[in-house]
């Protein structure tokens, strides 16, 4: 039902109802016997969500320019559910080397042991992906820019090649969000978001979403979500619906401040390189400018070489940036990825330690002076 269905609901409010319920009940024996025919959109049991979840799914689908959407309990679960729905033993699965870590670990440690042929490809392979497609290739996983190292991918060209070969594509679109990139409009089959990040926007919810146009894919993923027990709390859906009300203004402000701060850092003598496709110096800048309508609030940087103790001095000198993983909330965050992590990858653009920064809604001048002071500690610790 609609949130503003005043005929059936005399409590006219601006906010959605939080519908709780582990199950649904039926008027007749026949309705109960035929309950599965209500899927993939209807209600046959609580596991596939209450009207609060369905309302959120419709809202996300609208943002993505999609016909259908499924929400799952985390971004990681959305990525894994999207793969589980379609990939079987004997299939070949191509995953960008800069995809989100949990997806790669799941593929390497679970799927490979279940008979799936898992192959990681260089994120910047672009049209070269065609050379990796085999008769048993089932799906290509994309993410742009990539997690931590921020490589851009030519999504349009990879999606077109995949279509031509009958291979499915799934893209993690969390960084740009559908405000700045709509994967389905560029030929991708499944658009995945870590709702935890900018959709929720307040660092207080874990959730994921998978959006698509194809009805068969939707039926398959609704069943996969249900069978794997991926239920989402209606309270969490309420919080994300509230977060989405301010998505556009938060993104506009955060993306502008992120560009300002990344540009400032790029010109700082203690910074070797800023990994951020919105900068003209970035190797992925041309693809980003052509295909994306804006930048996310997350970037990475490589500092001038130093011992890890100097990095410790930098991080511990920060007063406004809490140290932590995750990103996309109103509070800025900073995280550290040691060199060993890049060195363990097959196709990393660097073997150096990486500092990753998420810019929130604070005054950018305050954030810049905090970074300036911490970089001065870094400079002194390197001497
Ligand atoms: C955080 C993140 C995820 C995982 O989301 P969770 O809700 O934390 O599981 C997936 N992809 C990207 C790009 C992310 O940044």
mmCIF file of C-alpha atoms and ligand atoms in Angstrom:
data_model
loop_
_atom_site.group_PDB
_atom_site.id
_atom_site.type_symbol
_atom_site.label_atom_id
_atom_site.label_comp_id
_atom_site.label_asym_id
_atom_site.label_seq_id
_atom_site.Cartn_x
_atom_site.Cartn_y
_atom_site.Cartn_z
ATOM 1 C CA UNK A 1 0.000 0.000 0.000
ATOM 2 C CA UNK A 2 1.054 3.568 -0.517
ATOM 3 C CA UNK A 3 2.449 5.545 2.408
ATOM 4 C CA UNK A 4 -0.142 8.198 1.665
ATOM 5 C CA UNK A 5 -3.123 5.908 1.068
ATOM 6 C CA UNK A 6 -5.519 8.021 3.155
ATOM 7 C CA UNK A 7 -8.613 6.110 2.070
ATOM 8 C CA UNK A 8 -7.384 2.921 3.762
ATOM 9 C CA UNK A 9 -5.270 4.535 6.436
ATOM 10 C CA UNK A 10 -6.712 7.469 8.386
ATOM 11 C CA UNK A 11 -3.321 8.237 9.967
ATOM 12 C CA UNK A 12 -2.002 10.596 7.302
ATOM 13 C CA UNK A 13 1.708 11.046 7.946
ATOM 14 C CA UNK A 14 4.729 12.099 5.955
ATOM 15 C CA UNK A 15 6.772 9.138 7.149
ATOM 16 C CA UNK A 16 6.424 5.482 6.103
ATOM 17 C CA UNK A 17 4.914 2.908 8.442
ATOM 18 C CA UNK A 18 7.252 0.359 10.010
ATOM 19 C CA UNK A 19 5.436 -2.899 9.359
ATOM 20 C CA UNK A 20 6.665 -5.745 11.522
ATOM 21 C CA UNK A 21 5.711 -9.353 10.906
ATOM 22 C CA UNK A 22 7.442 -12.721 10.695
ATOM 23 C CA UNK A 23 4.614 -14.146 8.614
ATOM 24 C CA UNK A 24 1.429 -13.248 6.770
ATOM 25 C CA UNK A 25 -1.999 -14.811 7.199
ATOM 26 C CA UNK A 26 -4.479 -15.936 4.550
ATOM 27 C CA UNK A 27 -8.239 -15.605 4.211
ATOM 28 C CA UNK A 28 -8.810 -19.015 2.667
ATOM 29 C CA UNK A 29 -7.339 -22.499 2.356
ATOM 30 C CA UNK A 30 -6.887 -21.912 -1.383
ATOM 31 C CA UNK A 31 -4.963 -18.696 -0.816
ATOM 32 C CA UNK A 32 -2.595 -20.525 1.545
ATOM 33 C CA UNK A 33 -2.051 -23.447 -0.848
ATOM 34 C CA UNK A 34 -1.289 -21.074 -3.699
ATOM 35 C CA UNK A 35 0.807 -18.625 -1.657
ATOM 36 C CA UNK A 36 4.073 -19.110 -3.587
ATOM 37 C CA UNK A 37 2.407 -17.757 -6.723
ATOM 38 C CA UNK A 38 2.427 -14.357 -5.009
ATOM 39 C CA UNK A 39 6.206 -14.124 -5.480
ATOM 40 C CA UNK A 40 8.378 -12.373 -6.540
ATOM 41 C CA UNK A 41 6.555 -9.133 -5.599
ATOM 42 C CA UNK A 42 3.802 -10.224 -3.218
ATOM 43 C CA UNK A 43 3.767 -11.423 0.373
ATOM 44 C CA UNK A 44 3.774 -15.119 1.256
ATOM 45 C CA UNK A 45 6.059 -15.137 4.308
ATOM 46 C CA UNK A 46 7.989 -12.553 6.324
ATOM 47 C CA UNK A 47 11.387 -13.513 4.910
ATOM 48 C CA UNK A 48 10.773 -11.655 1.633
ATOM 49 C CA UNK A 49 10.004 -8.436 3.476
ATOM 50 C CA UNK A 50 7.039 -6.451 4.734
ATOM 51 C CA UNK A 51 5.490 -3.417 2.962
ATOM 52 C CA UNK A 52 8.247 -1.255 4.515
ATOM 53 C CA UNK A 53 10.902 -3.219 2.624
ATOM 54 C CA UNK A 54 8.808 -3.197 -0.557
ATOM 55 C CA UNK A 55 8.445 0.583 -0.287
ATOM 56 C CA UNK A 56 12.216 0.965 0.023
ATOM 57 C CA UNK A 57 12.820 -1.405 -2.893
ATOM 58 C CA UNK A 58 10.523 0.672 -5.086
ATOM 59 C CA UNK A 59 12.283 3.855 -4.053
ATOM 60 C CA UNK A 60 15.723 2.422 -4.865
ATOM 61 C CA UNK A 61 14.472 0.992 -8.178
ATOM 62 C CA UNK A 62 13.269 4.468 -9.105
ATOM 63 C CA UNK A 63 16.687 5.956 -8.327
ATOM 64 C CA UNK A 64 18.444 3.293 -10.391
ATOM 65 C CA UNK A 65 16.049 3.572 -13.321
ATOM 66 C CA UNK A 66 15.256 -0.103 -12.667
ATOM 67 C CA UNK A 67 12.027 -2.120 -12.831
ATOM 68 C CA UNK A 68 12.881 -4.276 -9.804
ATOM 69 C CA UNK A 69 14.963 -4.186 -6.641
ATOM 70 C CA UNK A 70 15.777 -6.502 -3.755
ATOM 71 C CA UNK A 71 17.218 -5.344 -0.452
ATOM 72 C CA UNK A 72 19.552 -7.577 1.559
ATOM 73 C CA UNK A 73 21.081 -7.280 5.056
ATOM 74 C CA UNK A 74 24.436 -5.772 3.921
ATOM 75 C CA UNK A 75 26.368 -4.625 0.888
ATOM 76 C CA UNK A 76 28.479 -7.765 1.091
ATOM 77 C CA UNK A 77 25.355 -9.952 1.153
ATOM 78 C CA UNK A 78 23.972 -8.124 -1.912
ATOM 79 C CA UNK A 79 27.155 -8.867 -3.887
ATOM 80 C CA UNK A 80 27.191 -12.501 -2.802
ATOM 81 C CA UNK A 81 23.429 -13.002 -3.355
ATOM 82 C CA UNK A 82 23.766 -11.599 -6.893
ATOM 83 C CA UNK A 83 26.451 -14.177 -7.693
ATOM 84 C CA UNK A 84 24.746 -17.075 -5.849
ATOM 85 C CA UNK A 85 21.571 -16.543 -7.842
ATOM 86 C CA UNK A 86 23.185 -17.425 -11.150
ATOM 87 C CA UNK A 87 26.648 -19.009 -10.871
ATOM 88 C CA UNK A 88 26.886 -22.812 -10.598
ATOM 89 C CA UNK A 89 29.595 -25.499 -10.606
ATOM 90 C CA UNK A 90 31.328 -25.624 -13.976
ATOM 91 C CA UNK A 91 30.702 -21.936 -14.677
ATOM 92 C CA UNK A 92 33.525 -19.446 -15.225
ATOM 93 C CA UNK A 93 33.267 -16.268 -13.119
ATOM 94 C CA UNK A 94 35.307 -13.149 -13.964
ATOM 95 C CA UNK A 95 35.910 -10.721 -11.071
ATOM 96 C CA UNK A 96 37.773 -7.415 -11.262
ATOM 97 C CA UNK A 97 40.855 -7.510 -9.040
ATOM 98 C CA UNK A 98 39.707 -4.245 -7.441
ATOM 99 C CA UNK A 99 36.261 -5.538 -6.452
ATOM 100 C CA UNK A 100 35.164 -5.350 -2.807
ATOM 101 C CA UNK A 101 37.245 -7.692 -0.617
ATOM 102 C CA UNK A 102 34.434 -9.887 0.732
ATOM 103 C CA UNK A 103 33.284 -10.749 -2.806
ATOM 104 C CA UNK A 104 36.816 -11.776 -3.785
ATOM 105 C CA UNK A 105 37.328 -13.824 -0.618
ATOM 106 C CA UNK A 106 33.941 -15.513 -1.063
ATOM 107 C CA UNK A 107 34.800 -16.412 -4.657
ATOM 108 C CA UNK A 108 38.285 -17.633 -3.783
ATOM 109 C CA UNK A 109 37.487 -19.569 -0.591
ATOM 110 C CA UNK A 110 33.925 -20.783 -1.211
ATOM 111 C CA UNK A 111 32.930 -20.730 -4.894
ATOM 112 C CA UNK A 112 36.279 -22.112 -6.123
ATOM 113 C CA UNK A 113 35.817 -25.044 -3.714
ATOM 114 C CA UNK A 114 32.294 -25.614 -5.027
ATOM 115 C CA UNK A 115 33.525 -26.167 -8.583
ATOM 116 C CA UNK A 116 33.255 -22.631 -9.965
ATOM 117 C CA UNK A 117 36.155 -21.528 -12.153
ATOM 118 C CA UNK A 118 37.066 -18.180 -10.550
ATOM 119 C CA UNK A 119 39.340 -15.759 -12.427
ATOM 120 C CA UNK A 120 40.456 -12.277 -11.331
ATOM 121 C CA UNK A 121 41.082 -9.858 -14.186
ATOM 122 C CA UNK A 122 42.998 -6.542 -14.329
ATOM 123 C CA UNK A 123 40.476 -3.764 -13.480
ATOM 124 C CA UNK A 124 41.656 -1.580 -16.382
ATOM 125 C CA UNK A 125 41.422 -4.353 -19.002
ATOM 126 C CA UNK A 126 38.379 -2.610 -20.594
ATOM 127 C CA UNK A 127 37.692 -4.021 -24.097
ATOM 128 C CA UNK A 128 40.427 -6.610 -23.507
ATOM 129 C CA UNK A 129 37.858 -8.505 -21.408
ATOM 130 C CA UNK A 130 36.712 -10.155 -24.648
ATOM 131 C CA UNK A 131 39.914 -12.231 -24.679
ATOM 132 C CA UNK A 132 39.046 -13.716 -21.272
ATOM 133 C CA UNK A 133 35.486 -14.799 -22.106
ATOM 134 C CA UNK A 134 35.102 -18.577 -22.473
ATOM 135 C CA UNK A 135 32.132 -20.699 -23.541
ATOM 136 C CA UNK A 136 31.341 -21.340 -19.835
ATOM 137 C CA UNK A 137 31.711 -17.722 -18.674
ATOM 138 C CA UNK A 138 28.538 -16.929 -16.724
ATOM 139 C CA UNK A 139 29.103 -13.524 -15.135
ATOM 140 C CA UNK A 140 31.500 -10.578 -15.019
ATOM 141 C CA UNK A 141 31.754 -8.621 -11.743
ATOM 142 C CA UNK A 142 32.640 -4.927 -12.056
ATOM 143 C CA UNK A 143 33.287 -2.057 -9.686
ATOM 144 C CA UNK A 144 34.200 1.495 -10.669
ATOM 145 C CA UNK A 145 36.169 3.045 -9.232
ATOM 146 C CA UNK A 146 37.610 -0.007 -7.502
ATOM 147 C CA UNK A 147 37.677 -0.538 -3.757
ATOM 148 C CA UNK A 148 40.741 1.113 -2.107
ATOM 149 C CA UNK A 149 42.841 1.546 -5.292
ATOM 150 C CA UNK A 150 40.097 3.418 -7.226
ATOM 151 C CA UNK A 151 40.813 2.204 -10.787
ATOM 152 C CA UNK A 152 38.159 3.230 -13.323
ATOM 153 C CA UNK A 153 36.637 0.626 -15.615
ATOM 154 C CA UNK A 154 35.089 1.216 -19.028
ATOM 155 C CA UNK A 155 31.706 -0.112 -17.899
ATOM 156 C CA UNK A 156 29.934 0.630 -21.162
ATOM 157 C CA UNK A 157 32.391 -1.287 -23.293
ATOM 158 C CA UNK A 158 32.657 -4.289 -20.944
ATOM 159 C CA UNK A 159 28.842 -4.504 -20.634
ATOM 160 C CA UNK A 160 28.421 -4.368 -24.425
ATOM 161 C CA UNK A 161 30.975 -7.140 -24.980
ATOM 162 C CA UNK A 162 29.371 -9.276 -22.259
ATOM 163 C CA UNK A 163 25.900 -8.860 -23.842
ATOM 164 C CA UNK A 164 27.249 -9.935 -27.210
ATOM 165 C CA UNK A 165 28.575 -13.141 -25.643
ATOM 166 C CA UNK A 166 25.476 -13.848 -23.526
ATOM 167 C CA UNK A 167 27.413 -13.214 -20.300
ATOM 168 C CA UNK A 168 25.726 -11.503 -17.329
ATOM 169 C CA UNK A 169 27.252 -8.411 -15.723
ATOM 170 C CA UNK A 170 27.010 -7.244 -12.134
ATOM 171 C CA UNK A 171 28.388 -3.891 -10.984
ATOM 172 C CA UNK A 172 29.102 -2.579 -7.488
ATOM 173 C CA UNK A 173 28.004 1.050 -7.937
ATOM 174 C CA UNK A 174 28.342 2.206 -4.333
ATOM 175 C CA UNK A 175 30.906 4.981 -4.962
ATOM 176 C CA UNK A 176 28.932 7.030 -7.525
ATOM 177 C CA UNK A 177 25.450 6.007 -6.396
ATOM 178 C CA UNK A 178 22.708 6.151 -9.054
ATOM 179 C CA UNK A 179 22.772 9.951 -8.775
ATOM 180 C CA UNK A 180 26.077 10.023 -10.649
ATOM 181 C CA UNK A 181 26.019 6.702 -12.542
ATOM 182 C CA UNK A 182 23.186 4.381 -13.481
ATOM 183 C CA UNK A 183 24.687 1.007 -14.394
ATOM 184 C CA UNK A 184 21.529 -0.378 -16.034
ATOM 185 C CA UNK A 185 21.493 2.512 -18.521
ATOM 186 C CA UNK A 186 25.037 1.537 -19.514
ATOM 187 C CA UNK A 187 24.080 -2.077 -20.270
ATOM 188 C CA UNK A 188 24.839 -3.701 -16.908
ATOM 189 C CA UNK A 189 22.355 -6.404 -15.799
ATOM 190 C CA UNK A 190 22.548 -6.086 -12.016
ATOM 191 C CA UNK A 191 23.352 -2.866 -10.136
ATOM 192 C CA UNK A 192 24.500 -3.466 -6.570
ATOM 193 C CA UNK A 193 24.738 -0.798 -3.871
ATOM 194 C CA UNK A 194 26.118 -0.990 -0.356
ATOM 195 C CA UNK A 195 23.086 0.852 1.074
ATOM 196 C CA UNK A 196 25.175 1.075 4.256
ATOM 197 C CA UNK A 197 27.129 3.926 2.674
ATOM 198 C CA UNK A 198 25.532 7.017 1.071
ATOM 199 C CA UNK A 199 21.923 5.706 0.846
ATOM 200 C CA UNK A 200 21.677 5.312 4.603
ATOM 201 C CA UNK A 201 24.181 8.150 4.970
ATOM 202 C CA UNK A 202 24.434 8.202 8.755
ATOM 203 C CA UNK A 203 26.755 5.287 9.632
ATOM 204 C CA UNK A 204 24.011 3.522 11.597
ATOM 205 C CA UNK A 205 22.619 0.843 9.247
ATOM 206 C CA UNK A 206 24.017 -2.123 7.312
ATOM 207 C CA UNK A 207 22.111 -2.974 4.108
ATOM 208 C CA UNK A 208 22.543 -3.777 0.420
ATOM 209 C CA UNK A 209 20.453 -3.640 -2.742
ATOM 210 C CA UNK A 210 20.366 -5.326 -6.140
ATOM 211 C CA UNK A 211 18.451 -3.540 -8.920
ATOM 212 C CA UNK A 212 17.579 -4.868 -12.357
ATOM 213 C CA UNK A 213 15.150 -4.694 -15.268
ATOM 214 C CA UNK A 214 14.884 -8.381 -16.182
ATOM 215 C CA UNK A 215 11.845 -10.072 -14.570
ATOM 216 C CA UNK A 216 13.401 -13.563 -14.657
ATOM 217 C CA UNK A 217 16.490 -12.272 -12.868
ATOM 218 C CA UNK A 218 14.208 -10.639 -10.315
ATOM 219 C CA UNK A 219 12.312 -13.916 -9.704
ATOM 220 C CA UNK A 220 15.578 -15.799 -9.347
ATOM 221 C CA UNK A 221 17.082 -13.265 -6.937
ATOM 222 C CA UNK A 222 13.895 -13.008 -4.835
ATOM 223 C CA UNK A 223 14.034 -16.776 -4.405
ATOM 224 C CA UNK A 224 17.786 -16.683 -3.659
ATOM 225 C CA UNK A 225 17.279 -13.920 -1.081
ATOM 226 C CA UNK A 226 14.488 -15.919 0.539
ATOM 227 C CA UNK A 227 16.180 -19.349 0.498
ATOM 228 C CA UNK A 228 19.437 -17.938 1.861
ATOM 229 C CA UNK A 229 17.450 -16.310 4.671
ATOM 230 C CA UNK A 230 18.566 -12.780 3.793
ATOM 231 C CA UNK A 231 15.844 -10.932 5.728
ATOM 232 C CA UNK A 232 16.017 -7.157 6.290
ATOM 233 C CA UNK A 233 14.618 -5.410 9.341
ATOM 234 C CA UNK A 234 11.723 -2.984 8.698
ATOM 235 C CA UNK A 235 13.268 -0.497 11.178
ATOM 236 C CA UNK A 236 16.430 -0.479 9.079
ATOM 237 C CA UNK A 237 14.334 0.072 5.928
ATOM 238 C CA UNK A 238 12.683 3.038 7.658
ATOM 239 C CA UNK A 239 16.090 4.544 8.471
ATOM 240 C CA UNK A 240 17.262 4.150 4.874
ATOM 241 C CA UNK A 241 14.045 5.719 3.552
ATOM 242 C CA UNK A 242 14.728 8.670 5.824
ATOM 243 C CA UNK A 243 18.355 8.833 4.671
ATOM 244 C CA UNK A 244 17.287 8.812 1.020
ATOM 245 C CA UNK A 245 15.232 11.979 1.563
ATOM 246 C CA UNK A 246 18.505 13.920 1.876
ATOM 247 C CA UNK A 247 20.664 11.843 -0.504
ATOM 248 C CA UNK A 248 20.821 14.479 -3.203
ATOM 249 C CA UNK A 249 21.844 17.382 -0.962
ATOM 250 C CA UNK A 250 24.288 15.281 1.034
ATOM 251 C CA UNK A 251 25.929 13.962 -2.131
ATOM 252 C CA UNK A 252 26.163 17.424 -3.691
ATOM 253 C CA UNK A 253 27.834 18.913 -0.608
ATOM 254 C CA UNK A 254 30.065 15.934 0.167
ATOM 255 C CA UNK A 255 31.217 15.454 -3.421
ATOM 256 C CA UNK A 256 32.109 19.141 -3.791
ATOM 257 C CA UNK A 257 34.098 19.149 -0.540
ATOM 258 C CA UNK A 258 35.769 15.870 -1.469
ATOM 259 C CA UNK A 259 37.043 17.330 -4.720
ATOM 260 C CA UNK A 260 38.347 20.420 -2.886
ATOM 261 C CA UNK A 261 40.192 18.332 -0.288
ATOM 262 C CA UNK A 262 41.564 15.812 -2.810
ATOM 263 C CA UNK A 263 42.888 18.690 -4.944
ATOM 264 C CA UNK A 264 44.516 20.288 -1.889
ATOM 265 C CA UNK A 265 46.155 16.964 -0.951
ATOM 266 C CA UNK A 266 47.383 16.397 -4.495
ATOM 267 C CA UNK A 267 49.456 19.575 -4.194
ATOM 268 C CA UNK A 268 50.885 18.762 -0.752
ATOM 269 C CA UNK A 269 54.605 17.839 -0.739
ATOM 270 C CA UNK A 270 54.040 14.855 1.618
ATOM 271 C CA UNK A 271 51.525 13.291 -0.795
ATOM 272 C CA UNK A 272 52.925 11.150 -3.600
ATOM 273 C CA UNK A 273 49.645 10.422 -5.379
ATOM 274 C CA UNK A 274 45.907 10.887 -4.880
ATOM 275 C CA UNK A 275 43.866 8.004 -6.289
ATOM 276 C CA UNK A 276 40.641 9.697 -7.382
ATOM 277 C CA UNK A 277 39.218 9.634 -10.926
ATOM 278 C CA UNK A 278 37.698 13.124 -10.584
ATOM 279 C CA UNK A 279 41.237 14.571 -10.725
ATOM 280 C CA UNK A 280 42.533 15.364 -14.227
ATOM 281 C CA UNK A 281 45.840 13.678 -13.321
ATOM 282 C CA UNK A 282 44.142 10.299 -12.747
ATOM 283 C CA UNK A 283 44.558 7.660 -15.497
ATOM 284 C CA UNK A 284 40.811 6.893 -15.251
ATOM 285 C CA UNK A 285 39.743 10.535 -15.536
ATOM 286 C CA UNK A 286 38.672 10.411 -19.208
ATOM 287 C CA UNK A 287 36.354 7.416 -18.671
ATOM 288 C CA UNK A 288 34.971 8.993 -15.508
ATOM 289 C CA UNK A 289 34.237 12.303 -17.239
ATOM 290 C CA UNK A 290 32.605 10.565 -20.178
ATOM 291 C CA UNK A 291 30.379 8.098 -18.311
ATOM 292 C CA UNK A 292 29.837 9.515 -14.803
ATOM 293 C CA UNK A 293 27.873 12.639 -13.808
ATOM 294 C CA UNK A 294 29.724 13.327 -10.542
ATOM 295 C CA UNK A 295 32.163 12.029 -7.943
ATOM 296 C CA UNK A 296 31.626 10.115 -4.737
ATOM 297 C CA UNK A 297 32.904 11.285 -1.344
ATOM 298 C CA UNK A 298 35.670 8.681 -1.075
ATOM 299 C CA UNK A 299 39.271 8.719 -2.327
ATOM 300 C CA UNK A 300 42.626 7.202 -1.506
ATOM 301 C CA UNK A 301 46.165 8.553 -1.348
ATOM 302 C CA UNK A 302 49.726 7.327 -1.240
ATOM 303 C CA UNK A 303 52.054 9.368 0.984
ATOM 304 C CA UNK A 304 55.777 9.887 0.328
ATOM 305 C CA UNK A 305 57.593 6.674 1.342
ATOM 306 C CA UNK A 306 58.247 6.257 5.074
ATOM 307 C CA UNK A 307 58.268 3.688 7.850
ATOM 308 C CA UNK A 308 54.940 2.559 9.246
ATOM 309 C CA UNK A 309 55.748 4.476 12.448
ATOM 310 C CA UNK A 310 55.516 7.742 10.471
ATOM 311 C CA UNK A 311 52.074 6.680 9.245
ATOM 312 C CA UNK A 312 51.178 6.036 12.860
ATOM 313 C CA UNK A 313 52.275 9.594 13.712
ATOM 314 C CA UNK A 314 50.050 10.917 10.891
ATOM 315 C CA UNK A 315 46.954 8.959 11.934
ATOM 316 C CA UNK A 316 47.358 9.602 15.662
ATOM 317 C CA UNK A 317 47.756 13.355 15.099
ATOM 318 C CA UNK A 318 44.328 13.649 13.441
ATOM 319 C CA UNK A 319 41.703 15.332 15.595
ATOM 320 C CA UNK A 320 38.667 15.458 13.295
ATOM 321 C CA UNK A 321 38.958 12.204 11.359
ATOM 322 C CA UNK A 322 38.032 9.113 13.383
ATOM 323 C CA UNK A 323 40.022 6.080 12.199
ATOM 324 C CA UNK A 324 37.673 3.454 10.832
ATOM 325 C CA UNK A 325 36.556 1.398 7.858
ATOM 326 C CA UNK A 326 33.313 2.140 6.001
ATOM 327 C CA UNK A 327 32.409 5.543 4.508
ATOM 328 C CA UNK A 328 29.601 7.650 3.073
ATOM 329 C CA UNK A 329 28.196 9.020 6.339
ATOM 330 C CA UNK A 330 27.857 12.579 7.610
ATOM 331 C CA UNK A 331 31.089 12.153 9.635
ATOM 332 C CA UNK A 332 34.408 11.954 7.828
ATOM 333 C CA UNK A 333 36.487 8.803 8.320
ATOM 334 C CA UNK A 334 40.026 7.687 7.556
ATOM 335 C CA UNK A 335 41.335 4.146 7.041
ATOM 336 C CA UNK A 336 44.698 2.480 6.451
ATOM 337 C CA UNK A 337 45.529 -0.352 4.046
ATOM 338 C CA UNK A 338 49.071 -1.706 4.546
ATOM 339 C CA UNK A 339 51.437 -2.318 1.640
ATOM 340 C CA UNK A 340 51.127 -6.097 2.063
ATOM 341 C CA UNK A 341 47.506 -5.882 0.955
ATOM 342 C CA UNK A 342 48.381 -4.311 -2.404
ATOM 343 C CA UNK A 343 51.365 -6.633 -2.831
ATOM 344 C CA UNK A 344 49.109 -9.682 -2.376
ATOM 345 C CA UNK A 345 46.902 -8.613 -5.299
ATOM 346 C CA UNK A 346 47.553 -9.897 -8.816
ATOM 347 C CA UNK A 347 46.891 -6.566 -10.572
ATOM 348 C CA UNK A 348 47.402 -3.645 -8.203
ATOM 349 C CA UNK A 349 48.451 -0.195 -9.447
ATOM 350 C CA UNK A 350 50.726 0.188 -6.386
ATOM 351 C CA UNK A 351 52.725 -1.811 -3.832
ATOM 352 C CA UNK A 352 52.631 1.073 -1.325
ATOM 353 C CA UNK A 353 50.492 1.562 1.792
ATOM 354 C CA UNK A 354 47.222 3.394 1.115
ATOM 355 C CA UNK A 355 45.329 5.963 3.172
ATOM 356 C CA UNK A 356 41.618 6.118 2.343
ATOM 357 C CA UNK A 357 39.496 9.131 3.251
ATOM 358 C CA UNK A 358 35.717 9.556 3.344
ATOM 359 C CA UNK A 359 34.525 13.156 3.464
ATOM 360 C CA UNK A 360 31.403 13.936 5.474
ATOM 361 C CA UNK A 361 29.423 17.119 6.046
ATOM 362 C CA UNK A 362 31.930 18.982 8.236
ATOM 363 C CA UNK A 363 33.392 22.358 7.262
ATOM 364 C CA UNK A 364 36.084 21.518 4.656
ATOM 365 C CA UNK A 365 38.457 24.152 6.093
ATOM 366 C CA UNK A 366 38.431 22.347 9.435
ATOM 367 C CA UNK A 367 39.199 19.040 7.693
ATOM 368 C CA UNK A 368 42.021 20.591 5.655
ATOM 369 C CA UNK A 369 43.714 22.133 8.700
ATOM 370 C CA UNK A 370 43.432 18.791 10.490
ATOM 371 C CA UNK A 371 45.101 17.025 7.548
ATOM 372 C CA UNK A 372 47.741 19.782 7.293
ATOM 373 C CA UNK A 373 48.691 19.385 10.965
ATOM 374 C CA UNK A 374 48.828 15.576 10.699
ATOM 375 C CA UNK A 375 50.967 15.768 7.518
ATOM 376 C CA UNK A 376 53.374 18.048 9.415
ATOM 377 C CA UNK A 377 53.681 15.299 12.063
ATOM 378 C CA UNK A 378 54.323 12.870 9.212
ATOM 379 C CA UNK A 379 57.046 15.112 7.751
ATOM 380 C CA UNK A 380 58.799 15.343 11.102
ATOM 381 C CA UNK A 381 58.489 11.611 11.761
ATOM 382 C CA UNK A 382 60.196 10.897 8.411
ATOM 383 C CA UNK A 383 63.285 12.977 9.248
HETATM 384 C C1 LIG B 1 31.225 -1.113 2.148
HETATM 385 C C2 LIG B 1 31.181 -1.639 0.783
HETATM 386 C C3 LIG B 1 30.559 -2.858 0.517
HETATM 387 C C4 LIG B 1 30.014 -3.734 1.617
HETATM 388 O O1 LIG B 1 28.957 -3.162 2.298
HETATM 389 P P1 LIG B 1 28.583 -3.678 3.774
HETATM 390 O O2 LIG B 1 27.195 -3.201 3.982
HETATM 391 O O3 LIG B 1 29.568 -3.078 4.723
HETATM 392 O O4 LIG B 1 28.672 -5.170 3.753
HETATM 393 C C5 LIG B 1 30.515 -3.291 -0.787
HETATM 394 N N1 LIG B 1 31.041 -2.554 -1.790
HETATM 395 C C6 LIG B 1 31.630 -1.375 -1.566
HETATM 396 C C7 LIG B 1 32.188 -0.612 -2.719
HETATM 397 C C8 LIG B 1 31.729 -0.872 -0.287
HETATM 398 O O5 LIG B 1 32.360 0.291 -0.065
#
